[in-house]
mmCIF file of C-alpha atoms in Angstrom:
data_model
loop_
_atom_site.group_PDB
_atom_site.id
_atom_site.type_symbol
_atom_site.label_atom_id
_atom_site.label_comp_id
_atom_site.label_asym_id
_atom_site.label_seq_id
_atom_site.Cartn_x
_atom_site.Cartn_y
_atom_site.Cartn_z
ATOM 1 C CA MET P 691 -0.017 -0.007 -0.002
ATOM 2 C CA THR P 692 1.451 3.210 -1.034
ATOM 3 C CA ALA P 693 1.267 6.283 1.454
ATOM 4 C CA ARG P 694 -0.399 9.243 0.012
ATOM 5 C CA ARG P 695 1.439 12.557 0.349
ATOM 6 C CA ASN P 696 -0.534 15.215 2.092
ATOM 7 C CA LYS P 697 0.044 18.282 -0.106
ATOM 8 C CA LYS P 698 -0.840 21.747 1.291
ATOM 9 C CA SER P 699 -2.771 24.097 -0.931
ATOM 10 C CA PRO P 700 -1.087 27.122 -2.325
ATOM 11 C CA ARG P 701 -3.443 29.427 -0.111
ATOM 12 C CA ARG P 702 -2.403 27.582 3.044
ATOM 13 C CA ARG P 703 1.284 27.896 2.227
ATOM 14 C CA ARG P 704 0.802 31.589 1.715
ATOM 15 C CA ASP P 705 -0.989 31.831 5.092
ATOM 16 C CA ASN P 706 1.768 29.963 6.810
ATOM 17 C CA ARG P 707 4.448 32.198 5.362
ATOM 18 C CA ARG P 708 2.540 35.395 6.327
ATOM 19 C CA ARG P 709 2.143 33.931 9.882
ATOM 20 C CA LYS P 710 5.918 33.233 10.129
ATOM 21 C CA VAL P 711 6.787 36.713 8.843
ATOM 22 C CA ARG P 712 4.277 38.257 11.376
ATOM 23 C CA ASN P 713 5.711 36.261 14.170
ATOM 24 C CA LEU P 714 9.204 37.256 13.240
ATOM 25 C CA ILE P 715 8.257 40.984 13.127
ATOM 26 C CA LEU P 716 6.510 40.637 16.503
ATOM 27 C CA THR P 717 9.625 38.929 17.988
ATOM 28 C CA LEU P 718 11.947 41.614 16.613
ATOM 29 C CA ILE P 719 9.661 44.282 18.013
ATOM 30 C CA PHE P 720 9.586 42.654 21.391
ATOM 31 C CA LEU P 721 13.384 42.211 21.522
ATOM 32 C CA GLY P 722 13.820 45.868 20.490
ATOM 33 C CA LEU P 723 11.606 47.132 23.127
ATOM 34 C CA SER P 724 13.189 44.895 25.677
ATOM 35 C CA SER P 725 16.685 46.185 24.728
ATOM 36 C CA ALA P 726 15.370 49.799 24.975
ATOM 37 C CA LEU P 727 13.816 49.257 28.295
ATOM 38 C CA THR P 728 17.007 47.639 29.593
ATOM 39 C CA LEU P 729 19.013 50.533 28.301
ATOM 40 C CA PHE P 730 16.640 52.953 29.909
ATOM 41 C CA ALA P 731 16.874 51.151 33.195
ATOM 42 C CA CYS P 732 20.505 51.147 33.132
ATOM 43 C CA CYS P 733 20.817 54.834 32.286
ATOM 44 C CA GLU P 734 17.895 56.064 34.374
ATOM 45 C CA ASP P 735 20.064 56.695 37.464
ATOM 46 C CA GLU P 736 23.102 57.790 35.562
ATOM 47 C CA PRO P 737 23.954 61.448 36.070
ATOM 48 C CA SER P 738 23.857 63.781 33.053
ATOM 49 C CA ARG P 739 25.451 67.137 32.754
ATOM 50 C CA GLY P 740 24.347 68.020 29.239
ATOM 51 C CA PHE P 741 27.838 68.113 27.654
ATOM 52 C CA GLU P 742 30.530 65.655 26.923
ATOM 53 C CA LEU P 743 33.838 65.898 28.805
ATOM 54 C CA ALA P 744 36.390 63.658 30.230
ATOM 55 C CA ASP P 745 36.625 64.015 34.041
ATOM 56 C CA SER P 746 40.429 64.120 33.718
ATOM 57 C CA ASP P 747 40.083 67.358 31.629
ATOM 58 C CA LEU P 748 38.447 69.124 34.604
ATOM 59 C CA LEU P 749 41.516 68.388 36.752
ATOM 60 C CA ALA P 750 43.680 70.579 34.399
ATOM 61 C CA VAL P 751 44.750 73.972 35.886
ATOM 62 C CA THR P 752 46.593 76.678 33.874
ATOM 63 C CA ILE P 753 49.232 78.332 36.044
ATOM 64 C CA PRO P 754 51.489 81.365 35.142
ATOM 65 C CA ASP P 755 54.423 80.429 32.836
ATOM 66 C CA GLU P 756 56.912 81.747 35.370
ATOM 67 C CA THR P 757 55.704 79.396 38.200
ATOM 68 C CA PRO P 758 58.119 76.523 38.792
ATOM 69 C CA GLU P 759 56.351 73.267 38.305
ATOM 70 C CA ILE P 760 57.055 69.533 38.401
ATOM 71 C CA THR P 761 53.994 67.463 37.709
ATOM 72 C CA LYS P 762 53.267 63.865 38.808
ATOM 73 C CA GLN P 763 50.238 61.686 38.670
ATOM 74 C CA TYR P 764 49.771 59.547 41.744
ATOM 75 C CA THR P 765 47.034 57.025 42.402
ATOM 76 C CA GLY P 766 43.862 58.989 42.813
ATOM 77 C CA PHE P 767 45.309 62.525 42.526
ATOM 78 C CA PHE P 768 47.494 64.844 40.559
ATOM 79 C CA VAL P 769 50.206 67.084 41.897
ATOM 80 C CA SER P 770 51.788 70.226 40.502
ATOM 81 C CA PHE P 771 54.838 70.763 42.721
ATOM 82 C CA ASN P 772 56.849 73.855 43.230
ATOM 83 C CA PRO P 773 60.476 72.949 43.956
ATOM 84 C CA THR P 774 61.314 76.547 44.827
ATOM 85 C CA HIS P 775 58.818 76.713 47.730
ATOM 86 C CA HIS P 776 58.942 72.920 48.368
ATOM 87 C CA LEU P 777 55.167 72.846 48.301
ATOM 88 C CA PRO P 778 52.496 71.805 45.751
ATOM 89 C CA ASN P 779 51.263 74.584 43.539
ATOM 90 C CA TYR P 780 47.961 72.652 43.622
ATOM 91 C CA VAL P 781 46.576 69.177 44.015
ATOM 92 C CA ALA P 782 43.671 67.978 41.976
ATOM 93 C CA TRP P 783 41.480 64.859 42.284
ATOM 94 C CA GLU P 784 38.037 63.571 41.429
ATOM 95 C CA LEU P 785 35.964 62.227 44.482
ATOM 96 C CA THR P 786 33.180 60.006 43.440
ATOM 97 C CA ALA P 787 30.393 58.630 45.732
ATOM 98 C CA GLU P 788 32.100 55.194 45.531
ATOM 99 C CA LYS P 789 35.468 56.558 46.560
ATOM 100 C CA ALA P 790 33.925 58.635 49.396
ATOM 101 C CA ASN P 791 32.709 55.295 50.822
ATOM 102 C CA GLY P 792 36.147 53.607 50.831
ATOM 103 C CA GLN P 793 37.000 51.171 53.616
ATOM 104 C CA PHE P 794 40.791 50.902 53.560
ATOM 105 C CA PRO P 795 42.166 52.058 56.940
ATOM 106 C CA ARG P 796 44.196 55.122 57.116
ATOM 107 C CA ASN P 797 48.137 54.849 57.652
ATOM 108 C CA ASN P 798 50.556 57.522 58.593
ATOM 109 C CA ALA P 799 53.272 56.543 56.150
ATOM 110 C CA PHE P 800 54.575 60.172 55.737
ATOM 111 C CA ARG P 801 57.649 60.215 53.582
ATOM 112 C CA PRO P 802 59.381 62.243 50.805
ATOM 113 C CA ASP P 803 59.068 61.344 47.170
ATOM 114 C CA PRO P 804 62.597 60.606 45.910
ATOM 115 C CA ASP P 805 61.523 61.148 42.379
ATOM 116 C CA VAL P 806 60.480 64.746 42.814
ATOM 117 C CA TYR P 807 63.222 67.356 43.046
ATOM 118 C CA GLY P 808 62.769 69.803 45.847
ATOM 119 C CA CYS P 809 60.552 67.483 47.908
ATOM 120 C CA PRO P 810 60.929 68.340 51.679
ATOM 121 C CA THR P 811 61.961 65.812 54.227
ATOM 122 C CA LEU P 812 60.466 64.610 57.391
ATOM 123 C CA ASN P 813 63.001 66.569 59.297
ATOM 124 C CA ASP P 814 61.803 69.731 57.804
ATOM 125 C CA TYR P 815 58.526 69.429 59.536
ATOM 126 C CA LYS P 816 59.963 67.905 62.835
ATOM 127 C CA GLY P 817 59.704 70.392 65.662
ATOM 128 C CA SER P 818 58.474 73.105 63.360
ATOM 129 C CA GLY P 819 55.160 73.626 65.169
ATOM 130 C CA PHE P 820 53.212 72.932 61.916
ATOM 131 C CA ASP P 821 51.169 69.940 60.852
ATOM 132 C CA ARG P 822 51.948 68.015 57.714
ATOM 133 C CA GLY P 823 48.639 69.243 56.197
ATOM 134 C CA HIS P 824 47.236 67.057 53.435
ATOM 135 C CA MET P 825 45.946 68.813 50.316
ATOM 136 C CA ALA P 826 44.285 65.597 48.960
ATOM 137 C CA PRO P 827 43.081 64.215 52.366
ATOM 138 C CA ALA P 828 43.703 60.611 53.455
ATOM 139 C CA ALA P 829 40.037 60.157 54.054
ATOM 140 C CA ASP P 830 39.373 60.744 50.315
ATOM 141 C CA MET P 831 41.734 57.835 49.425
ATOM 142 C CA LYS P 832 40.302 55.057 51.486
ATOM 143 C CA TRP P 833 39.112 53.450 48.274
ATOM 144 C CA SER P 834 42.606 52.095 47.388
ATOM 145 C CA GLU P 835 45.536 50.944 49.409
ATOM 146 C CA GLN P 836 47.985 52.475 46.892
ATOM 147 C CA ALA P 837 46.126 55.745 46.910
ATOM 148 C CA MET P 838 46.290 55.804 50.713
ATOM 149 C CA LEU P 839 50.101 55.224 50.526
ATOM 150 C CA ASP P 840 50.549 57.903 47.817
ATOM 151 C CA CYS P 841 48.691 60.642 49.607
ATOM 152 C CA HIS P 842 51.245 60.504 52.388
ATOM 153 C CA TYR P 843 53.984 61.664 50.114
ATOM 154 C CA LEU P 844 55.297 65.059 51.328
ATOM 155 C CA THR P 845 54.592 66.498 47.810
ATOM 156 C CA ASN P 846 50.862 66.382 48.880
ATOM 157 C CA MET P 847 51.653 68.376 52.097
ATOM 158 C CA CYS P 848 52.016 71.928 53.252
ATOM 159 C CA PRO P 849 53.049 73.308 56.691
ATOM 160 C CA GLN P 850 49.506 73.955 58.267
ATOM 161 C CA ASP P 851 48.544 75.386 61.579
ATOM 162 C CA HIS P 852 47.021 72.617 63.718
ATOM 163 C CA GLY P 853 44.009 74.768 64.534
ATOM 164 C CA LEU P 854 43.208 75.071 60.871
ATOM 165 C CA ASN P 855 44.198 71.456 59.866
ATOM 166 C CA GLY P 856 42.047 69.909 62.623
ATOM 167 C CA GLY P 857 39.390 72.672 62.399
ATOM 168 C CA LYS P 858 37.663 74.279 59.487
ATOM 169 C CA TRP P 859 39.979 72.663 56.830
ATOM 170 C CA ASN P 860 38.996 69.268 58.158
ATOM 171 C CA SER P 861 35.392 70.266 58.365
ATOM 172 C CA LEU P 862 35.371 71.348 54.759
ATOM 173 C CA GLU P 863 36.925 67.997 53.728
ATOM 174 C CA GLN P 864 34.163 66.177 55.454
ATOM 175 C CA MET P 865 31.574 68.342 53.634
ATOM 176 C CA CYS P 866 33.242 67.439 50.297
ATOM 177 C CA ARG P 867 32.683 63.756 51.038
ATOM 178 C CA THR P 868 29.050 64.423 51.795
ATOM 179 C CA TRP P 869 28.654 66.377 48.510
ATOM 180 C CA ALA P 870 30.301 63.649 46.546
ATOM 181 C CA LEU P 871 27.897 61.038 47.947
ATOM 182 C CA ARG P 872 24.954 63.391 47.057
ATOM 183 C CA ASP P 873 26.080 64.543 43.622
ATOM 184 C CA SER P 874 27.775 61.285 42.427
ATOM 185 C CA SER P 875 31.080 63.000 41.701
ATOM 186 C CA ILE P 876 32.887 66.299 42.464
ATOM 187 C CA VAL P 877 36.251 67.651 41.333
ATOM 188 C CA ILE P 878 38.367 69.238 44.032
ATOM 189 C CA ILE P 879 41.484 71.395 43.567
ATOM 190 C CA ALA P 880 43.387 72.697 46.673
ATOM 191 C CA GLY P 881 46.688 74.288 47.510
ATOM 192 C CA PRO P 882 48.543 77.160 49.110
ATOM 193 C CA VAL P 883 48.207 80.700 47.958
ATOM 194 C CA LEU P 884 51.731 81.281 46.586
ATOM 195 C CA THR P 885 51.078 84.866 45.427
ATOM 196 C CA ASP P 886 51.292 86.008 49.062
ATOM 197 C CA GLU P 887 54.420 87.177 50.715
ATOM 198 C CA LEU P 888 55.900 84.058 52.353
ATOM 199 C CA PRO P 889 58.432 85.309 54.842
ATOM 200 C CA ARG P 890 58.316 82.151 57.080
ATOM 201 C CA THR P 891 60.124 78.904 56.260
ATOM 202 C CA ILE P 892 60.693 75.652 58.191
ATOM 203 C CA GLY P 893 63.488 73.123 58.097
ATOM 204 C CA ALA P 894 66.912 72.938 56.357
ATOM 205 C CA SER P 895 65.060 72.792 52.969
ATOM 206 C CA GLY P 896 63.466 76.103 53.592
ATOM 207 C CA VAL P 897 59.864 74.952 53.111
ATOM 208 C CA SER P 898 57.680 78.032 52.698
ATOM 209 C CA VAL P 899 54.842 78.423 55.204
ATOM 210 C CA PRO P 900 51.652 79.567 53.408
ATOM 211 C CA GLU P 901 49.663 82.507 54.788
ATOM 212 C CA ARG P 902 46.465 81.202 53.129
ATOM 213 C CA PHE P 903 45.042 78.122 51.380
ATOM 214 C CA PHE P 904 42.480 77.802 48.663
ATOM 215 C CA LYS P 905 40.062 75.104 47.615
ATOM 216 C CA VAL P 906 37.750 75.069 44.571
ATOM 217 C CA ILE P 907 35.084 72.480 44.061
ATOM 218 C CA LEU P 908 32.991 71.585 40.996
ATOM 219 C CA ALA P 909 29.852 69.409 40.793
ATOM 220 C CA PRO P 910 29.743 68.655 37.065
ATOM 221 C CA TYR P 911 26.841 66.219 37.396
ATOM 222 C CA ALA P 912 24.619 68.538 39.350
ATOM 223 C CA ASN P 913 21.588 69.930 37.593
ATOM 224 C CA PRO P 914 22.598 72.558 36.822
ATOM 225 C CA PRO P 915 26.378 72.162 37.376
ATOM 226 C CA ARG P 916 27.791 74.316 40.180
ATOM 227 C CA ALA P 917 31.214 75.367 41.651
ATOM 228 C CA ILE P 918 32.346 77.150 44.706
ATOM 229 C CA GLY P 919 35.666 78.281 46.220
ATOM 230 C CA PHE P 920 37.048 78.810 49.625
ATOM 231 C CA ILE P 921 40.083 80.829 51.032
ATOM 232 C CA MET P 922 41.169 80.127 54.553
ATOM 233 C CA PRO P 923 44.012 81.638 56.634
ATOM 234 C CA ASN P 924 46.752 79.434 57.980
ATOM 235 C CA SER P 925 45.519 79.870 61.499
ATOM 236 C CA PRO P 926 42.541 78.729 63.615
ATOM 237 C CA VAL P 927 39.339 79.951 62.057
ATOM 238 C CA ASN P 928 36.330 80.917 64.243
ATOM 239 C CA ASP P 929 34.019 81.939 61.389
ATOM 240 C CA GLN P 930 31.492 79.507 59.924
ATOM 241 C CA ILE P 931 32.549 77.910 56.649
ATOM 242 C CA GLU P 932 29.873 79.836 54.830
ATOM 243 C CA ALA P 933 31.725 83.025 55.627
ATOM 244 C CA LEU P 934 34.906 81.660 53.890
ATOM 245 C CA ALA P 935 33.036 80.767 50.647
ATOM 246 C CA VAL P 936 33.990 82.795 47.593
ATOM 247 C CA SER P 937 33.474 82.357 43.804
ATOM 248 C CA VAL P 938 35.977 80.373 41.654
ATOM 249 C CA ASP P 939 36.581 83.695 39.848
ATOM 250 C CA GLN P 940 37.851 85.242 43.081
ATOM 251 C CA VAL P 941 40.145 82.252 43.755
ATOM 252 C CA GLU P 942 41.427 82.663 40.224
ATOM 253 C CA ALA P 943 42.113 86.414 40.863
ATOM 254 C CA ILE P 944 43.909 85.632 44.133
ATOM 255 C CA THR P 945 46.045 82.709 42.867
ATOM 256 C CA GLY P 946 46.583 83.588 39.183
ATOM 257 C CA TYR P 947 45.413 80.136 38.156
ATOM 258 C CA ASP P 948 42.674 79.247 35.601
ATOM 259 C CA PHE P 949 40.428 76.390 36.868
ATOM 260 C CA PHE P 950 37.885 74.263 34.817
ATOM 261 C CA SER P 951 38.804 75.817 31.514
ATOM 262 C CA ALA P 952 37.800 72.515 29.811
ATOM 263 C CA LEU P 953 34.090 73.342 30.563
ATOM 264 C CA PRO P 954 32.064 74.934 27.738
ATOM 265 C CA ASP P 955 32.581 78.714 27.955
ATOM 266 C CA GLU P 956 29.064 79.514 28.894
ATOM 267 C CA VAL P 957 28.990 76.816 31.570
ATOM 268 C CA GLU P 958 32.410 77.951 32.989
ATOM 269 C CA ALA P 959 31.317 81.521 33.143
ATOM 270 C CA GLN P 960 28.159 80.717 35.024
ATOM 271 C CA VAL P 961 29.592 78.286 37.566
ATOM 272 C CA GLU P 962 32.700 80.321 38.343
ATOM 273 C CA ALA P 963 30.889 83.579 38.954
ATOM 274 C CA ALA P 964 28.578 82.000 41.687
ATOM 275 C CA ALA P 965 29.334 81.489 45.400
ATOM 276 C CA ASN P 966 25.985 80.418 46.638
ATOM 277 C CA TYR P 967 26.877 78.241 49.685
ATOM 278 C CA LYS P 968 23.312 77.387 50.383
ATOM 279 C CA ASN P 969 22.969 75.572 47.103
ATOM 280 C CA TRP P 970 25.718 73.215 48.319
ATOM 281 C CA THR P 971 24.024 72.491 51.613
ATOM 282 C CA ARG P 972 20.586 71.683 50.264
ATOM 283 C CA ARG P 973 19.543 68.098 50.186
ATOM 284 C CA LYS P 974 19.280 66.445 46.769
ATOM 285 C CA ARG P 975 15.675 66.604 45.490
#
């Protein structure tokens, strides 16, 4: 007995092809929507600042041509070092929310950097009456064991009055970590004001003792982006931190430096002119 082949009609074959095409289209649409939703979910909490810029560009500082400078990139921060004053011209770093939550313990491995000409020695600070004041603080470097070691190089230090180092300077460092947690990332640049008369020195190296310090802070992911500056005397400060706040423009006028020049011109002009401390202390909405 011969089996009979069950042939499909042309109409049925057309219907099957149409069904397959329709199912394929629906599948592609579903996959496309799924991918879009996944991308949206991944990016929903990502900060946006409305312009494209590498964070490392924001660490760049333009200083006067005549200023002595040796530059070095450490783990977690960048130093422009002045071998004449044996101090940093400035120290720059990005502090993210993740870094502000670092768990590595602090060490006190203060030491000179043998690779940087003019770096002071531990004996320069010994018995001087001044603290080895961090510009990039150790508490900002708890995210990495190497960063913690690097931040104790004396290229990151300035002779600092203990009343300032343990007082308002420390308070501002703590506030910066709070701001980093809130705004996801901030850029910080700090250093001594080297345009002042610096008659005092310490140690055999003749390390200059700053009269004042500056710090500028940029929140590039805030909406809108914002920046603020601070000038503090190298002495105990009784004023509230708000009274020490100035615009970045004012810090630039005092130091002769140009900060955040990588920002779009209109953004730079806006953020550097403002010094609204209350905008920094408000809770994130």
